[in-house]
Short mmCIF file of C-alpha atoms and ligand atoms in Angstrom, two decimals:
data_model
loop_
_atom_site.label_atom_id
_atom_site.label_comp_id
_atom_site.label_asym_id
_atom_site.label_seq_id
_atom_site.Cartn_x
_atom_site.Cartn_y
_atom_site.Cartn_z
CA MET A 1 5.25 50.15 9.53
CA ARG A 2 1.60 49.34 8.74
CA TRP A 3 0.71 45.73 9.53
CA ASN A 4 0.23 44.78 5.83
CA GLN A 5 3.70 46.08 4.88
CA ARG A 6 5.51 43.78 7.28
CA LEU A 7 7.06 40.76 5.67
CA LEU A 8 6.31 37.19 6.68
CA ILE A 9 8.60 34.21 6.04
CA SER A 10 6.30 32.71 3.43
CA GLN A 11 6.67 35.90 1.35
CA LEU A 12 10.52 35.86 1.29
CA PRO A 13 11.07 34.10 -2.02
CA GLN A 14 9.99 37.31 -3.72
CA HIS A 15 12.56 39.29 -1.77
CA LEU A 16 15.81 37.47 -2.66
CA GLY A 17 18.88 39.67 -1.95
CA GLU A 18 16.98 42.22 0.17
CA GLU A 19 17.64 43.05 3.81
CA VAL A 20 14.46 42.37 5.88
CA GLU A 21 13.38 42.15 9.56
CA LEU A 22 11.46 39.11 10.83
CA LYS A 23 9.89 38.45 14.15
CA GLY A 24 9.15 35.00 15.46
CA TRP A 25 10.00 32.11 17.75
CA VAL A 26 13.08 29.82 17.94
CA GLN A 27 12.02 26.42 16.82
CA PHE A 28 15.60 25.01 17.14
CA SER A 29 19.19 26.19 17.29
CA ARG A 30 22.37 24.40 16.35
CA LYS A 31 26.00 25.39 16.50
CA SER A 32 29.30 24.20 15.05
CA SER A 33 32.65 25.94 15.48
CA LYS A 34 32.14 28.55 12.74
CA ILE A 35 28.43 28.55 11.88
CA ARG A 36 25.24 28.74 13.89
CA PHE A 37 21.72 27.99 12.78
CA ILE A 38 18.38 29.16 14.15
CA GLY A 39 15.06 27.72 12.95
CA LEU A 40 12.71 30.75 13.06
CA ARG A 41 8.94 30.29 12.93
CA ASP A 42 6.58 33.24 12.48
CA GLY A 43 3.36 31.46 11.88
CA SER A 44 3.44 31.71 8.13
CA ALA A 45 6.42 29.31 7.81
CA THR A 46 9.83 28.43 9.20
CA ILE A 47 13.14 29.64 7.87
CA GLN A 48 16.77 28.87 8.68
CA VAL A 49 18.69 31.83 10.01
CA VAL A 50 22.47 31.61 9.56
CA LEU A 51 25.25 33.21 11.59
CA VAL A 52 28.80 32.86 10.31
CA LYS A 53 31.89 33.78 12.48
CA GLY A 54 33.79 36.61 10.89
CA GLU A 55 30.87 37.67 8.68
CA THR A 56 27.97 38.19 11.08
CA PRO A 57 28.47 41.05 13.56
CA GLU A 58 29.82 39.79 16.95
CA GLU A 59 26.85 41.25 18.90
CA ALA A 60 24.56 38.67 17.30
CA PHE A 61 26.72 35.92 18.76
CA GLU A 62 26.66 37.44 22.26
CA LEU A 63 22.94 36.77 22.40
CA TRP A 64 23.43 33.05 21.79
CA PRO A 65 22.72 31.91 25.43
CA ASP A 66 19.23 33.37 25.10
CA ILE A 67 18.49 31.68 21.74
CA ARG A 68 16.59 28.86 23.33
CA GLN A 69 13.69 26.89 22.11
CA GLU A 70 10.56 29.08 21.82
CA ALA A 71 12.32 32.35 22.74
CA ALA A 72 10.79 35.21 20.77
CA ILE A 73 13.30 37.17 18.71
CA ALA A 74 13.58 39.82 15.99
CA VAL A 75 16.18 39.17 13.23
CA ARG A 76 17.49 41.56 10.58
CA GLY A 77 19.26 39.87 7.75
CA VAL A 78 19.68 39.28 4.02
CA VAL A 79 17.48 36.76 2.09
CA THR A 80 19.57 34.25 0.11
CA GLN A 81 19.04 31.07 -1.79
CA SER A 82 19.19 27.76 0.10
CA GLN A 83 18.63 24.02 -0.28
CA GLN A 84 16.90 23.96 3.10
CA GLY A 85 13.19 24.22 3.81
CA PRO A 86 10.12 24.45 1.62
CA PHE A 87 10.87 27.89 0.17
CA GLY A 88 14.43 27.54 -1.03
CA VAL A 89 15.55 30.65 0.93
CA GLU A 90 17.40 31.35 4.17
CA LEU A 91 18.36 34.44 6.12
CA GLN A 92 21.97 35.63 6.66
CA ALA A 93 21.69 37.30 10.04
CA ARG A 94 23.02 40.86 10.65
CA GLN A 95 21.29 41.73 13.90
CA ILE A 96 19.25 39.84 16.49
CA ARG A 97 17.13 41.17 19.37
CA LEU A 98 15.50 39.19 22.16
CA LEU A 99 11.81 39.97 22.47
CA GLY A 100 10.61 37.38 24.98
CA ALA A 101 12.85 34.89 26.85
CA SER A 102 12.00 31.18 27.07
CA VAL A 103 13.58 29.10 29.79
CA ASP A 104 13.19 25.33 30.21
CA TYR A 105 10.50 24.92 27.55
CA PRO A 106 8.80 21.66 28.62
CA ILE A 107 8.29 20.06 25.17
CA THR A 108 11.75 18.97 23.89
CA PRO A 109 12.58 17.15 20.68
CA LYS A 110 12.58 13.84 22.47
CA GLU A 111 9.52 11.52 22.47
CA HIS A 112 6.72 12.46 24.87
CA GLY A 113 3.55 10.42 25.68
CA PRO A 114 0.12 11.59 24.47
CA ASP A 115 -1.08 12.40 28.01
CA PHE A 116 1.83 14.65 28.71
CA LEU A 117 1.35 16.46 25.39
CA LEU A 118 -2.40 16.80 25.76
CA GLY A 119 -1.84 18.38 29.17
CA LEU A 120 0.43 20.89 27.44
CA ARG A 121 -1.87 21.37 24.44
CA HIS A 122 -1.48 25.17 24.64
CA LEU A 123 2.23 24.75 23.95
CA TRP A 124 2.07 21.54 21.91
CA LEU A 125 0.23 23.54 19.12
CA ARG A 126 3.56 25.13 18.32
CA SER A 127 5.19 21.86 17.35
CA LYS A 128 6.02 21.26 13.71
CA ARG A 129 3.56 18.38 13.19
CA GLN A 130 0.77 20.29 14.92
CA VAL A 131 1.37 23.40 12.84
CA SER A 132 1.08 21.32 9.68
CA ILE A 133 -2.12 19.64 10.89
CA PHE A 134 -3.77 22.99 11.48
CA LYS A 135 -2.59 24.46 8.20
CA ILE A 136 -4.30 21.48 6.48
CA ARG A 137 -7.47 21.94 8.61
CA ASP A 138 -7.54 25.63 7.61
CA GLN A 139 -7.29 24.70 3.91
CA VAL A 140 -10.07 22.15 4.25
CA ILE A 141 -12.34 24.84 5.83
CA ARG A 142 -11.50 27.30 3.18
CA SER A 143 -12.07 24.92 0.30
CA ILE A 144 -15.48 23.95 1.70
CA GLY A 145 -16.37 27.64 2.18
CA ALA A 146 -15.28 28.41 -1.44
CA PHE A 147 -17.34 25.45 -2.78
CA PHE A 148 -20.48 26.58 -0.95
CA ALA A 149 -20.04 30.23 -2.02
CA GLU A 150 -19.59 29.24 -5.70
CA SER A 151 -22.57 26.88 -5.48
CA GLN A 152 -25.05 29.59 -4.36
CA PHE A 153 -25.28 28.59 -0.72
CA THR A 154 -26.07 31.08 2.09
CA LYS A 155 -24.38 30.53 5.50
CA MET A 156 -27.07 30.48 8.20
CA ASP A 157 -25.67 29.97 11.68
CA SER A 158 -27.59 27.67 13.97
CA PRO A 159 -28.07 27.96 17.74
CA ILE A 160 -26.00 25.96 20.23
CA LEU A 161 -28.61 26.16 23.00
CA THR A 162 -31.63 24.09 21.92
CA THR A 163 -34.68 22.26 23.13
CA ALA A 164 -35.10 19.80 20.21
CA VAL A 165 -33.08 16.64 20.20
CA GLY A 166 -31.42 16.40 16.75
CA GLU A 167 -29.83 12.97 16.93
CA ASP A 168 -29.49 10.42 19.69
CA PRO A 169 -31.40 11.46 22.91
CA SER A 170 -28.89 9.49 25.08
CA GLY A 171 -25.99 11.68 23.94
CA LEU A 172 -27.09 15.10 25.23
CA PHE A 173 -25.35 17.61 27.36
CA ALA A 174 -27.99 19.29 29.47
CA LEU A 175 -27.98 22.53 31.44
CA ASP A 176 -30.42 24.73 33.32
CA TYR A 177 -31.73 27.58 31.17
CA PHE A 178 -33.12 30.52 33.33
CA ASP A 179 -36.74 29.79 34.18
CA LEU A 180 -37.36 27.75 31.06
CA GLY A 181 -36.11 24.39 32.28
CA THR A 182 -33.55 22.22 30.58
CA ALA A 183 -31.61 23.23 27.47
CA TYR A 184 -29.32 20.96 25.45
CA LEU A 185 -26.07 21.70 23.67
CA ALA A 186 -26.75 21.20 19.94
CA GLN A 187 -25.89 17.80 18.50
CA THR A 188 -26.57 19.20 15.05
CA GLY A 189 -27.73 22.42 13.35
CA GLN A 190 -29.80 20.43 10.86
CA LEU A 191 -33.32 21.23 12.04
CA TYR A 192 -32.55 24.96 11.93
CA LEU A 193 -30.93 24.63 8.54
CA GLU A 194 -34.14 22.93 7.34
CA ALA A 195 -36.07 26.03 8.47
CA SER A 196 -33.61 28.21 6.48
CA ILE A 197 -33.97 26.48 3.14
CA PHE A 198 -37.39 27.98 2.78
CA ALA A 199 -35.83 31.49 2.82
CA HIS A 200 -32.55 30.71 0.99
CA GLY A 201 -32.90 27.42 -0.94
CA ARG A 202 -29.35 26.17 -0.26
CA VAL A 203 -27.80 26.86 3.12
CA PHE A 204 -24.92 25.63 5.30
CA CYS A 205 -23.62 26.14 8.78
CA PHE A 206 -20.35 25.48 10.51
CA GLY A 207 -19.96 25.30 14.23
CA PRO A 208 -19.28 23.21 17.27
CA THR A 209 -21.59 20.33 18.04
CA PHE A 210 -21.78 18.25 21.20
CA ARG A 211 -22.15 14.56 21.90
CA ALA A 212 -22.19 13.20 25.44
CA GLU A 213 -21.49 9.66 24.22
CA LYS A 214 -19.38 7.68 26.57
CA SER A 215 -17.00 6.56 23.79
CA LYS A 216 -13.26 6.47 24.22
CA THR A 217 -12.46 5.62 20.63
CA ARG A 218 -9.96 7.32 18.33
CA ARG A 219 -12.92 8.66 16.36
CA HIS A 220 -14.99 10.35 19.04
CA LEU A 221 -14.90 13.86 20.55
CA ALA A 222 -17.41 15.25 23.05
CA GLU A 223 -17.18 18.54 21.15
CA PHE A 224 -16.50 18.57 17.42
CA TRP A 225 -17.03 20.90 14.49
CA MET A 226 -19.56 20.01 11.94
CA LEU A 227 -20.09 21.45 8.45
CA GLU A 228 -23.71 20.98 7.61
CA ALA A 229 -25.59 21.73 4.41
CA GLU A 230 -29.29 21.57 3.51
CA MET A 231 -30.78 21.94 0.02
CA ALA A 232 -34.33 22.48 -1.17
CA PHE A 233 -35.46 20.42 -4.17
CA PHE A 234 -32.70 17.80 -3.64
CA ASP A 235 -33.31 14.13 -3.31
CA SER A 236 -30.92 11.56 -1.84
CA GLN A 237 -29.08 11.06 -5.18
CA ASP A 238 -28.52 14.81 -5.59
CA ASN A 239 -27.29 14.94 -2.03
CA ILE A 240 -24.66 12.26 -2.62
CA ASP A 241 -23.58 13.80 -5.95
CA LEU A 242 -22.96 17.13 -4.28
CA GLN A 243 -20.99 15.55 -1.36
CA GLU A 244 -18.79 13.76 -3.75
CA ASP A 245 -18.04 16.91 -5.73
CA LEU A 246 -17.31 18.78 -2.49
CA ILE A 247 -14.91 16.26 -1.03
CA ARG A 248 -13.11 15.86 -4.33
CA ARG A 249 -12.66 19.62 -4.47
CA VAL A 250 -11.24 19.65 -0.92
CA LEU A 251 -8.78 16.84 -1.74
CA ARG A 252 -7.56 18.57 -4.92
CA GLU A 253 -6.93 21.82 -3.12
CA VAL A 254 -5.16 20.24 -0.18
CA LEU A 255 -2.97 18.28 -2.61
CA LYS A 256 -2.19 21.50 -4.46
CA HIS A 257 -1.57 23.82 -1.59
CA CYS A 258 -0.45 21.61 1.37
CA ARG A 259 2.16 19.37 -0.16
CA TYR A 260 4.82 20.47 2.28
CA HIS A 261 2.57 19.89 5.28
CA LEU A 262 1.56 16.40 4.07
CA GLU A 263 5.29 15.68 3.87
CA VAL A 264 5.91 16.93 7.41
CA LEU A 265 3.20 14.54 8.57
CA GLU A 266 4.76 11.72 6.46
CA ARG A 267 1.36 11.32 4.86
CA ASN A 268 1.51 9.18 1.79
CA PRO A 269 -0.68 11.16 -0.64
CA ALA A 270 -1.49 8.15 -2.88
CA ALA A 271 -4.97 7.42 -1.34
CA LEU A 272 -5.86 11.13 -1.49
CA GLU A 273 -4.73 11.41 -5.08
CA ARG A 274 -6.81 8.35 -6.00
CA ALA A 275 -9.96 9.72 -4.31
CA ALA A 276 -9.37 13.08 -5.98
CA GLU A 277 -9.65 11.48 -9.42
CA GLU A 278 -11.75 8.28 -9.31
CA PRO A 279 -15.47 8.05 -8.66
CA PHE A 280 -16.40 7.14 -5.06
CA VAL A 281 -17.93 3.73 -4.44
CA ARG A 282 -21.75 3.63 -3.92
CA LEU A 283 -23.06 0.62 -2.17
CA ASP A 284 -26.62 -0.27 -1.08
CA TYR A 285 -26.82 -1.19 2.58
CA GLY A 286 -27.99 -4.74 1.73
CA ASP A 287 -25.02 -5.25 -0.62
CA ALA A 288 -22.70 -3.82 2.07
CA VAL A 289 -23.98 -6.47 4.59
CA ARG A 290 -23.44 -9.25 1.98
CA LEU A 291 -19.98 -8.04 1.09
CA LEU A 292 -18.94 -7.74 4.70
CA ASN A 293 -20.02 -11.33 5.38
CA LYS A 294 -18.07 -12.46 2.32
CA LEU A 295 -15.04 -10.60 3.75
CA GLY A 296 -15.37 -12.57 7.01
CA GLU A 297 -17.31 -10.11 9.16
CA SER A 298 -20.37 -11.25 11.06
CA ILE A 299 -23.16 -8.73 10.57
CA SER A 300 -26.88 -9.42 10.01
CA TYR A 301 -29.37 -7.54 7.85
CA GLY A 302 -30.85 -4.92 10.08
CA ASP A 303 -27.72 -4.16 12.11
CA ASP A 304 -26.04 -0.84 12.07
CA LEU A 305 -22.46 -0.78 10.71
CA GLY A 306 -19.90 -0.62 13.48
CA ALA A 307 -16.37 0.93 13.31
CA PRO A 308 -14.73 -2.42 12.43
CA HIS A 309 -17.16 -2.89 9.48
CA GLU A 310 -16.39 0.59 8.25
CA THR A 311 -12.66 -0.15 8.42
CA VAL A 312 -13.07 -3.40 6.41
CA LEU A 313 -15.09 -1.58 3.69
CA GLY A 314 -12.58 1.28 3.55
CA GLU A 315 -9.70 -1.13 3.20
CA HIS A 316 -11.50 -3.31 0.64
CA PHE A 317 -12.21 -0.39 -1.74
CA GLY A 318 -9.30 1.94 -0.96
CA LEU A 319 -11.70 4.73 -1.92
CA PRO A 320 -14.35 6.71 -0.08
CA CYS A 321 -17.55 4.69 -0.10
CA PHE A 322 -21.17 5.74 0.28
CA VAL A 323 -23.27 3.17 2.10
CA MET A 324 -26.84 4.00 1.09
CA ASP A 325 -30.30 3.41 2.51
CA TYR A 326 -29.85 1.93 6.00
CA PRO A 327 -32.61 0.28 7.97
CA LYS A 328 -34.98 2.81 9.42
CA ALA A 329 -34.58 1.34 12.94
CA VAL A 330 -30.84 2.39 13.21
CA LYS A 331 -31.24 5.95 11.84
CA ALA A 332 -32.69 9.28 13.02
CA PHE A 333 -36.40 10.09 12.96
CA TYR A 334 -36.23 12.82 10.27
CA MET A 335 -35.03 10.58 7.43
CA LYS A 336 -37.38 9.85 4.58
CA GLU A 337 -38.74 6.38 4.32
CA ASP A 338 -37.83 4.60 1.09
CA PRO A 339 -41.18 4.31 -0.73
CA GLU A 340 -40.15 0.99 -2.25
CA ARG A 341 -38.68 -0.55 0.94
CA PRO A 342 -40.50 0.80 4.02
CA ASP A 343 -37.93 -0.78 6.37
CA ARG A 344 -35.25 1.49 4.85
CA VAL A 345 -34.57 5.24 4.77
CA LYS A 346 -33.11 7.35 1.95
CA CYS A 347 -29.73 8.15 3.47
CA ALA A 348 -26.02 7.68 2.97
CA ASP A 349 -22.98 7.62 5.18
CA LEU A 350 -19.63 8.35 3.51
CA ILE A 351 -17.00 5.97 4.76
CA ALA A 352 -13.35 7.08 4.35
CA PRO A 353 -10.65 4.57 3.45
CA GLU A 354 -7.64 3.70 5.61
CA GLY A 355 -9.60 3.06 8.81
CA HIS A 356 -10.99 6.56 9.35
CA GLY A 357 -14.63 5.52 9.24
CA GLU A 358 -17.72 7.57 8.74
CA ILE A 359 -16.87 11.15 7.75
CA ILE A 360 -20.32 12.26 6.47
CA GLY A 361 -23.89 11.41 7.53
CA GLY A 362 -26.64 12.64 5.28
CA SER A 363 -30.17 11.92 4.10
CA GLN A 364 -33.29 13.06 2.33
CA ARG A 365 -35.72 14.37 4.91
CA GLU A 366 -39.32 13.34 5.63
CA ALA A 367 -41.32 16.17 3.99
CA GLU A 368 -44.80 14.93 4.85
CA LEU A 369 -46.39 16.27 8.04
CA GLU A 370 -48.30 13.23 9.27
CA ARG A 371 -45.49 10.81 8.64
CA LEU A 372 -42.92 13.00 10.35
CA LEU A 373 -45.17 13.45 13.42
CA GLN A 374 -45.63 9.76 13.60
CA ARG A 375 -41.82 9.14 13.48
CA ILE A 376 -41.32 11.71 16.26
CA VAL A 377 -43.78 9.91 18.42
CA GLU A 378 -42.31 6.47 17.59
CA ALA A 379 -38.86 7.76 18.56
CA GLY A 380 -40.28 8.66 21.97
CA LEU A 381 -39.58 12.41 21.50
CA PRO A 382 -41.98 15.03 22.90
CA PRO A 383 -43.92 16.38 19.86
CA GLU A 384 -44.45 19.75 21.61
CA ASN A 385 -40.78 20.49 21.32
CA TYR A 386 -41.07 20.01 17.55
CA ASP A 387 -44.09 22.20 16.89
CA TRP A 388 -41.96 24.70 15.02
CA TYR A 389 -40.17 22.01 13.05
CA LEU A 390 -43.53 20.54 12.00
CA ASP A 391 -44.60 23.95 10.75
CA LEU A 392 -41.96 23.58 8.05
CA ARG A 393 -44.14 20.76 6.74
CA ARG A 394 -47.31 23.00 6.89
CA TYR A 395 -46.17 25.89 4.82
CA GLY A 396 -44.75 25.11 1.46
CA SER A 397 -43.09 21.76 2.29
CA VAL A 398 -40.73 20.50 -0.48
CA GLU A 399 -38.38 17.58 -1.09
CA HIS A 400 -35.15 18.39 0.55
CA ALA A 401 -31.92 16.77 1.71
CA GLY A 402 -28.74 17.55 3.54
CA PHE A 403 -25.67 16.26 5.29
CA GLY A 404 -23.12 16.87 8.01
CA ILE A 405 -19.31 16.49 7.68
CA GLY A 406 -17.38 15.74 10.87
CA LEU A 407 -14.57 18.18 10.30
CA GLU A 408 -12.03 16.45 12.60
CA ARG A 409 -12.78 13.04 10.97
CA LEU A 410 -12.20 14.52 7.48
CA VAL A 411 -9.05 16.28 8.59
CA GLY A 412 -7.92 13.17 10.43
CA TRP A 413 -8.23 11.07 7.23
CA ILE A 414 -6.58 13.71 4.90
CA ALA A 415 -3.67 14.40 7.30
CA GLY A 416 -3.35 10.69 8.15
CA ILE A 417 -3.72 11.27 11.94
CA HIS A 418 -4.36 8.21 13.99
CA HIS A 419 -6.39 9.80 16.76
CA ILE A 420 -9.00 12.48 16.18
CA ARG A 421 -7.84 14.45 19.20
CA GLU A 422 -4.97 15.85 17.19
CA ALA A 423 -7.32 17.27 14.51
CA ILE A 424 -8.95 19.93 16.85
CA PRO A 425 -6.98 22.63 18.65
CA PHE A 426 -8.35 21.87 22.16
CA PRO A 427 -9.95 18.42 22.32
CA ARG A 428 -12.83 17.71 24.62
CA LEU A 429 -12.71 14.06 25.58
CA MET A 430 -14.43 12.05 28.30
CA GLU A 431 -11.32 12.30 30.44
CA ARG A 432 -10.11 15.74 29.33
CA LEU A 433 -11.50 19.29 29.70
CA LYS A 434 -8.25 21.18 30.16
CA PRO A 435 -6.50 23.22 28.76
O1 4AD B 501 -24.04 11.20 11.43
P1 4AD B 501 -24.30 12.36 12.29
O2 4AD B 501 -24.75 12.11 13.71
O3 4AD B 501 -25.36 13.27 11.49
C1 4AD B 501 -25.91 14.36 11.89
O4 4AD B 501 -25.76 14.96 12.97
C2 4AD B 501 -26.89 14.97 10.93
N1 4AD B 501 -27.84 15.82 11.60
C3 4AD B 501 -26.05 15.78 9.91
C4 4AD B 501 -26.99 16.39 8.86
O5 4AD B 501 -27.52 15.65 8.05
N2 4AD B 501 -27.03 17.70 8.81
O6 4AD B 501 -22.99 13.25 12.37
C5 4AD B 501 -22.41 13.75 11.19
C6 4AD B 501 -20.93 13.57 11.19
C7 4AD B 501 -20.55 12.04 11.20
O7 4AD B 501 -20.49 11.47 9.91
C8 4AD B 501 -19.16 12.16 11.82
O8 4AD B 501 -18.21 12.45 10.80
C9 4AD B 501 -19.21 13.34 12.75
O9 4AD B 501 -20.34 14.07 12.35
N3 4AD B 501 -19.41 12.85 14.14
C10 4AD B 501 -18.39 12.96 15.05
N4 4AD B 501 -17.13 13.39 15.01
C11 4AD B 501 -16.42 13.41 16.12
N5 4AD B 501 -16.83 12.94 17.30
C12 4AD B 501 -18.09 12.49 17.44
N6 4AD B 501 -18.53 12.09 18.63
C13 4AD B 501 -18.97 12.51 16.29
N7 4AD B 501 -20.27 12.12 16.05
C14 4AD B 501 -20.45 12.37 14.74
MG1 MG B 502 -23.90 9.16 11.44
#
C-alpha cells in the first residue's frame, strides 16, 4: 500500500464501521475478566483497542503477555463509536501481530524525578504529556510560518558559525575554525537578516541559537530555537504592532487546533483566550520602573528588568506586556538611540503573563554609519569584524526594525510548562549534554 493510502488514528472518525489495520506502540494495557483494552499510539493520536472474550478471535488473546508498555504492534479491527478519547472512536480488535517487543520499559506510570526523565529523554518523548507539548510546539511553528508567508516575508537562513558578536560577548561558545582563528556559535541571526532586507524587504529566519550564559534558571537553555524577523521601512511602533498580530494569530490557532493537548497538559486556557482577544499592554520603561516600585519591587531608573520584575508585571496585567525603550546602557549596540531621550533606545521586550518572562526581544536598528560605528567601539567590540555589517549603512541604508522570539519560552507559556527544558526535544543545559 502506498504510504499516503495508509490510515492513521487521527483519520479514523471518517472510517466508522470499516475494518482497518493500524501500526503503533502500546501506551497502556488493562484487563478485566471478559474485556481487555490497549491504548495504541501511532504518532497521529492514541486510540483504545478493545478485545472481548467470545467475540475477538482467541489468537489475539494468546499474544497478551507480549502486549507490554511500548511494544510495537499491528492491529486489524473495526472502527466503532466510543465515549473514550478525543476522537469518539475505538477499534474492536480482530487480529494482532507483534512487530517489536518491549521488555521492562524504564518509564512507568508512577512518578519519576526530572533528572531520571531527562537522562531518558529519548524515551520520555513518547509520554503522553510530552507528545502534547510537541504537538503544540509544532502548531506554534506552523502558525508563525503561515503568518510570515501571508505577510510577504522571505525565509533567509542565517549561519551558525560566525565571527561577529550579536548580543552579549560574555555568553559565547567558541571553537577553532581551520586556519582562520576563533569562530563563535551564533547567538542570533539578526545581523545577517539585516543584510537580507536590502534584497527582500521583509525576511525571517528560524534556527538554533547558542548562549553560554552560566544560568541555571527555568527560563534558560544553552541552545534554543529563535524565530527572528527583520523589516525594511519599519520603525519601533510598526515592529511592536506586527509582533502583537503575530502572537495573537498563534494563540488563536493553538486554541483552535490544540484543545485536546492543552487539556492533557491541564493548561487552563483562560489567559491564552484573553491574550488572543484583548490588546497587549504597552508600557514605557520609565513607567514600568515606577509601577514596579508601587508594587513593592526595588528597582531604580537605569536598571535592567530582572526575572522577578517581569513576573510581577506579568501577574499585574494578566496579559502580554511590551516594555518599551530601555536605557541604552542595558541593551545591545545595534539599537537605535531615541532622538528625544539619548539615554534610551527604541526597543521593546514582550513579557508573557503567568511568570514566563521575556518571550520576545526587538528593536529599531541604528541606521546611521557613524553612530553605529561609535556604538560598536563603545561596546568594546572589534570594528574590523563588523566591516561587512557597516557596509549595510553605506549602500542604501534605511529605517528598519526586527525582533527575535524565543520559541521555547513562547511554547512554555502557551503550554503552561514550568521549566523551559520540557519545551525542546533534547535540552542543552549547563549540566546536561546527553542524550
Ligand atoms: O533578547 P534577545 O537576546 O534578542 C536577540 O537575540 C535579538 N538579536 C533578536 C532580534 O532582534 N532579532 O533574545 C531574543 C529572545 C528572548 O526574548 C528570549 O525569549 C529568548 O530569545 N532567549 C532565550 N531562550 C532560552 N534560553 C536562553 N538562554 C535565551 N536567551 C534569549
Ligand atoms: Mg532580550
